[in-house]
């Protein structure tokens, strides 16, 4: 990289083959972390240009930043010691007396490695693996979720890549309403349906969408409603926000889950579905809402907790169980009887519950939401 004025050593020539390989490994972009500036197009005129610097990690001359008496002479023309940088980043890493302090060789080597690995991953993806990123968020209590295109796009790789340089957003931005408010559910549902009909449905009808990657954070009734809107889409991945390890991707491990179905059934006039997976819902909290004249089916796991869902197999197993349970309850109570649903479930399971409910065949759903400020469960959304 840049040498001190006191040094007389000339920059060693780098052969054209090495330059070409470096350009291809970097995909013509600055390799400094989070820069990614395109270096072969003029920013103003959009014409072909070359604004790249081929910079040394270990400086080639004594007194230059990151000079190493052993490694610098050995690696002065080695591609593993070279980075493609824009002018601004080149100046940043070679700033006199600060470049080595702020950007040691180990840091730059890691930047170069990650950038080249990312490029290699992307170019190996087949052309038909593009996916539209769909984001849905709504206020949860006093919390307003934050999900951005930039924060989730990496979770598509390596199986897919973003079809657009932006996301399709289905939620109501900056809503002042909270889920304790009486108008919250009506407003949020109307906005969700309208945004879906305007932004997603035309793309489906025109066969423009190959695949959808869904990232959502919202109260469970709204997630279930979203799932019902998506039940005609086959190529869809519902990403799950996982706390530990922090990620949006379910793993491919063969994790088996024993979903248990418990029935308190005396053929009452009302029937309820208690889904206790991310937490436990006592049946008393249901009878407090519906009265004693209710049959309760409970779908649960041995130890419900909020970070239970880790693998794709666990999600698939749930869809099999819930589909059979919908049919079992309908067989006994008829398709016109309302099914009261009390959910404590992860995001992806809420969406898939809605997707596996069949609008023309299944019982109407009444979805409840629990809010301590409203003294327990209250009816939130009806799905007919």
C-alpha atoms as one frame of an Amber mdcrd trajectory, in Angstrom:
protein
   0.000   0.000   0.000   1.006   3.656   0.166   4.581   4.192   1.452   6.127
   7.023   3.391   7.809   9.788   1.406  11.101   8.858   3.062  11.081   5.503
   1.291  12.630   5.215  -2.159  11.484   1.716  -3.045   9.243   1.684  -6.088
   5.964  -0.150  -6.061   6.505  -3.707  -7.359   4.723  -4.375 -10.670   1.693
  -6.674 -10.501   1.151  -8.795 -13.584  -2.065  -8.574 -15.570  -3.159 -12.110
 -14.749  -3.084 -11.365 -11.014  -5.019  -8.143 -11.574  -7.678  -9.965 -13.574
  -8.100 -12.658 -10.924  -8.366 -10.038  -8.157 -11.017  -8.115 -10.097 -13.039
 -11.296 -10.660 -12.794 -12.403  -7.024 -13.993  -8.959  -5.908 -16.690  -8.757
  -8.625 -15.434  -5.250  -9.421 -16.469  -3.935  -5.975 -14.582  -2.392  -3.091
 -13.626  -5.139  -0.648 -13.686  -2.950   2.453 -16.384  -4.194   4.827 -19.856
  -2.748   4.109 -18.587  -0.502   1.275 -19.221  -2.603  -1.866 -18.791   0.439
  -4.128 -18.898  -0.569  -7.800 -15.513   0.355  -9.274 -16.051  -0.163 -13.000
 -18.884   2.358 -13.541 -18.697   6.130 -13.238 -21.090   7.180 -10.463 -22.291
  10.276 -12.351 -22.201   9.397 -16.059 -22.825   5.641 -15.589 -20.215   4.945
 -18.241 -17.462   2.317 -17.997 -14.529   3.470 -15.886 -11.867   2.186 -13.511
 -11.752   3.858 -10.115 -10.134   0.949  -8.291  -6.914   0.822  -6.308  -5.017
  -2.430  -5.933  -3.772  -2.063  -2.385  -1.346  -4.068  -0.263  -2.383  -5.558
   3.059   1.197  -5.903   4.249   2.905  -2.732   2.991   5.612  -3.340   0.383
   8.137  -0.733   1.654   9.783  -0.162   5.013   7.854   2.489   6.909   4.580
   1.818   5.097   1.465   0.752   6.958   1.490  -2.876   8.161   5.039  -3.498
   6.885   6.417  -6.849   8.021  10.104  -7.600   7.509   9.407 -11.238   6.647
   5.974 -11.239   5.008   6.107  -7.986   3.030   8.953  -9.000   0.647   7.463
 -12.474   0.238   3.906 -11.307  -0.508   4.462  -8.045  -2.370   2.829  -9.371
  -5.582   0.853 -12.276  -4.055  -2.909 -12.007  -4.718  -3.618 -13.040  -1.122
  -1.923  -9.800  -0.015  -3.879  -7.593  -2.406  -7.271  -5.911  -2.031  -9.452
  -4.064  -4.499 -10.455  -0.784  -2.871 -12.162   2.460  -3.772 -10.302   5.760
  -3.322 -11.951   6.586   0.014 -11.305   3.174   1.575  -7.773   3.086   0.172
  -7.015   6.374   1.917  -8.666   5.125   5.102  -6.555   1.970   5.479  -3.318
   3.725   4.498  -3.703   6.866   6.570  -0.239   7.654   7.835   0.482   6.372
  11.346  -3.176   5.372  11.774  -3.816   2.783   9.077  -1.973   0.018  10.881
  -3.530   0.922  14.224  -7.122   1.115  13.006  -6.907  -1.537  10.298  -4.334
  -4.220  11.148  -3.441  -6.872   8.586  -5.590  -9.516  10.304  -8.680  -7.312
   9.955  -8.103  -6.624   6.254  -7.414 -10.297   5.543 -10.758 -11.172   7.157
 -12.567  -8.469   5.126 -11.073  -9.779   1.900 -11.946 -13.388   2.780 -15.581
 -12.609   3.664 -16.101 -10.466   0.556 -14.695 -13.112  -1.794 -16.622 -15.923
  -0.101 -19.847 -13.929  -0.416 -19.249 -13.266  -4.122 -18.492 -16.930  -4.722
 -21.703 -17.946  -2.949 -23.879 -15.546  -4.922 -22.541 -16.400  -8.379 -23.102
 -20.107  -7.721 -26.847 -19.592  -7.220 -28.989 -20.686 -10.177 -30.846 -17.924
 -12.078 -34.270 -19.224 -11.027 -33.467 -18.956  -7.313 -34.462 -15.319  -6.945
 -36.771 -14.592  -4.028 -38.931 -11.593  -3.167 -38.326 -10.417   0.385 -41.657
  -9.699   2.082 -41.653  -7.918   5.439 -44.627  -7.702   7.771 -44.549  -5.993
  11.143 -47.096  -4.575  13.559 -46.906  -3.219  17.083 -46.622  -5.842  19.824
 -47.675  -4.254  23.085 -45.571  -1.133  23.444 -42.878  -2.564  21.167 -42.586
  -1.527  17.512 -40.570  -4.180  15.649 -37.747  -3.106  13.348 -37.104  -5.225
  10.241 -35.318  -3.778   7.217 -34.297  -5.134   3.834 -30.650  -4.551   4.726
 -30.936  -6.482   7.991 -32.497  -9.640   6.525 -31.263 -10.023   2.938 -28.230
 -12.093   3.998 -30.538 -14.803   5.367 -31.611 -15.786   1.839 -28.149 -17.091
   0.965 -27.023 -19.602  -0.157 -30.309 -21.110  -1.398 -31.779 -17.882  -2.788
 -30.883 -14.307  -3.586 -33.015 -11.133  -3.486 -35.119 -10.602  -6.587 -35.245
  -6.846  -5.917 -33.004  -4.327  -4.163 -35.867  -3.577  -1.775 -38.480  -5.431
   0.210 -42.254  -5.602  -0.196 -43.736  -4.232   3.018 -47.226  -5.242   4.122
 -47.540  -3.492   7.478 -48.740  -0.079   8.573 -45.724   2.136   9.149 -45.508
   4.263  12.316 -48.904   3.228  13.598 -49.860   4.983  16.843 -52.327   2.225
  17.749 -51.448  -0.578  20.150 -52.906  -4.049  20.476 -54.806  -2.975  23.622
 -56.768  -0.429  21.552 -60.243  -1.392  20.365 -59.641  -0.320  16.752 -56.176
  -1.891  16.459 -57.252  -5.245  15.070 -59.675  -3.843  12.499 -57.182  -1.231
  11.269 -54.231  -3.601  11.064 -56.238  -6.334   9.346 -57.626  -3.931   6.736
 -54.154  -2.532   5.998 -52.643  -6.021   5.739 -55.295  -7.232   3.303 -55.124
  -4.050   1.211 -51.329  -4.102   0.995 -51.364  -7.793   0.101 -53.940  -7.262
  -2.646 -51.996  -4.318  -4.078 -48.419  -5.584  -3.775 -48.458  -9.382  -3.756
 -51.581 -10.698  -5.466 -50.886  -9.064  -8.878 -47.382 -10.565  -8.895 -48.822
 -14.002  -8.176 -51.473 -13.667 -10.868 -48.863 -12.559 -13.409 -46.479 -15.366
 -12.388 -43.858 -12.734 -11.590 -42.890 -14.273  -8.271 -40.767 -17.435  -8.200
 -40.371 -17.535  -4.438 -41.154 -15.495  -1.322 -38.951 -15.087   1.747 -41.153
 -13.853   4.581 -39.818 -11.994   7.618 -42.510 -11.049  10.130 -42.946  -9.769
  13.673 -46.509  -9.049  14.786 -49.175 -10.238  17.236 -50.172 -13.843  16.611
 -53.715 -13.195  15.308 -52.289 -10.974  12.548 -49.637 -13.555  11.664 -52.345
 -16.212  11.349 -54.373 -13.862   9.136 -51.282 -13.266   6.997 -50.896 -17.020
   6.630 -54.423 -17.341   5.255 -53.538 -14.817   2.547 -50.465 -16.865   1.594
 -52.080 -20.299   1.441 -52.037 -20.429  -2.365 -48.279 -19.795  -2.568 -46.246
 -22.982  -2.728 -42.717 -21.539  -2.995 -42.531 -19.718   0.316 -40.078 -19.784
   3.193 -41.244 -18.380   6.501 -38.191 -17.196   8.398 -38.252 -17.592  12.175
 -36.643 -15.033  14.522 -34.460 -17.224  16.740 -32.973 -15.775  19.911 -30.134
 -18.260  20.502 -28.200 -18.454  18.286 -29.440 -15.157  16.863 -30.649 -15.793
  13.328 -33.704 -15.739  11.057 -33.014 -19.184   9.575 -34.315 -22.530  10.739
 -31.668 -25.225  10.496 -31.787 -28.482   8.532 -31.250 -30.767  11.513 -33.511
 -33.777  11.949 -35.053 -32.568  15.215 -38.088 -34.588  16.201 -40.871 -33.043
  18.250 -43.589 -34.932  20.055 -46.635 -32.743  19.515 -49.265 -33.807  22.029
 -53.036 -33.485  21.618 -55.084 -33.364  24.816 -58.879 -33.371  24.664 -61.390
 -32.154  27.224 -64.387 -33.002  25.111 -67.960 -33.476  26.270 -69.556 -32.329
  23.024 -70.362 -28.868  24.274 -71.967 -26.111  22.199 -68.627 -24.338  21.745
 -65.214 -25.729  20.818 -61.798 -24.177  21.440 -58.239 -24.927  20.325 -55.526
 -24.227  22.887 -52.085 -24.139  21.210 -49.457 -24.026  23.941 -46.053 -24.198
  22.273 -44.100 -21.034  23.056 -45.832 -20.847  26.423 -48.506 -22.627  28.448
 -52.150 -21.529  28.388 -54.197 -22.915  31.263 -57.685 -23.987  30.275 -59.118
 -21.760  33.003 -58.014 -18.737  30.991 -60.172 -20.046  28.143 -63.241 -20.811
  30.219 -62.940 -17.333  31.741 -63.679 -16.052  28.221 -66.053 -18.663  26.806
 -67.672 -20.057  29.933 -67.808 -23.686  31.033 -69.885 -24.793  28.054 -66.844
 -25.431  25.836 -64.891 -28.412  24.578 -61.141 -27.737  24.598 -58.556 -29.389
  22.349 -54.968 -28.646  23.403 -51.976 -28.931  21.061 -48.747 -28.697  23.018
 -45.205 -29.994  23.536 -43.525 -31.400  26.623 -41.794 -28.169  27.663 -43.288
 -25.088  25.976 -40.912 -22.131  25.723 -40.491 -19.104  23.484 -37.361 -20.212
  21.601 -38.502 -23.762  20.941 -38.579 -23.660  17.137 -35.124 -24.307  15.648
 -35.483 -26.594  12.628 -37.448 -26.835   9.409 -38.515 -30.369  10.345 -40.174
 -29.134  13.543 -42.207 -26.692  11.434 -43.180 -29.330   8.866 -44.209 -31.721
  11.639 -46.476 -29.015  13.073 -48.233 -28.472   9.741 -48.994 -32.193   9.523
 -50.419 -32.271  13.043 -52.513 -29.098  12.722 -53.984 -30.219   9.403 -55.114
 -33.509  10.932 -56.443 -31.720  14.015 -58.496 -29.280  11.935 -60.080 -32.276
  10.198 -60.651 -34.154  13.469 -62.461 -31.244  15.120 -64.507 -30.481  12.002
 -65.618 -34.092  11.728 -67.156 -33.919  15.198 -68.506 -30.360  15.224 -69.231
 -29.635  11.572 -67.722 -27.099   9.194 -70.121 -24.311  10.205 -69.204 -24.318
  13.900 -66.793 -21.593  14.959 -63.415 -22.745  16.289 -62.083 -20.460  19.031
 -58.261 -20.385  18.819 -56.044 -19.387  21.761 -52.434 -19.347  20.505 -49.062
 -19.194  22.245 -46.871 -20.033  19.276 -43.711 -18.954  17.416 -43.899 -16.608
  14.420 -43.393 -19.244  11.721 -45.936 -21.612  13.288 -48.522 -18.821  13.444
 -48.084 -18.109   9.725 -48.174 -21.795   8.794 -51.305 -22.342  10.876 -53.015
 -19.751   8.687 -51.600 -21.259   5.506 -52.877 -24.744   6.347 -56.388 -23.544
   7.174 -58.550 -24.113   4.099 -61.084 -21.285   3.545 -63.577 -23.384   1.577
 -63.473 -26.474   3.791 -62.500 -25.633   7.360 -64.389 -24.212  10.323 -64.494
 -20.417  10.760 -61.793 -19.251  13.169 -62.039 -16.749  15.993 -58.500 -15.823
  17.064 -57.866 -14.494  20.557 -55.021 -12.362  21.850 -53.864 -12.034  25.435
 -53.102  -8.587  26.783 -52.543  -7.969  30.472 -53.835  -4.426  30.101 -57.141
  -5.905  28.922 -57.343  -8.511  31.690 -56.521 -11.614  29.685 -57.660 -13.016
  26.366 -59.896 -10.930  24.115 -61.319 -11.686  20.679 -59.039 -10.153  18.066
 -59.828 -11.419  14.559 -62.488 -13.541  12.877 -61.462 -15.584   9.842 -64.346
 -16.895   7.773
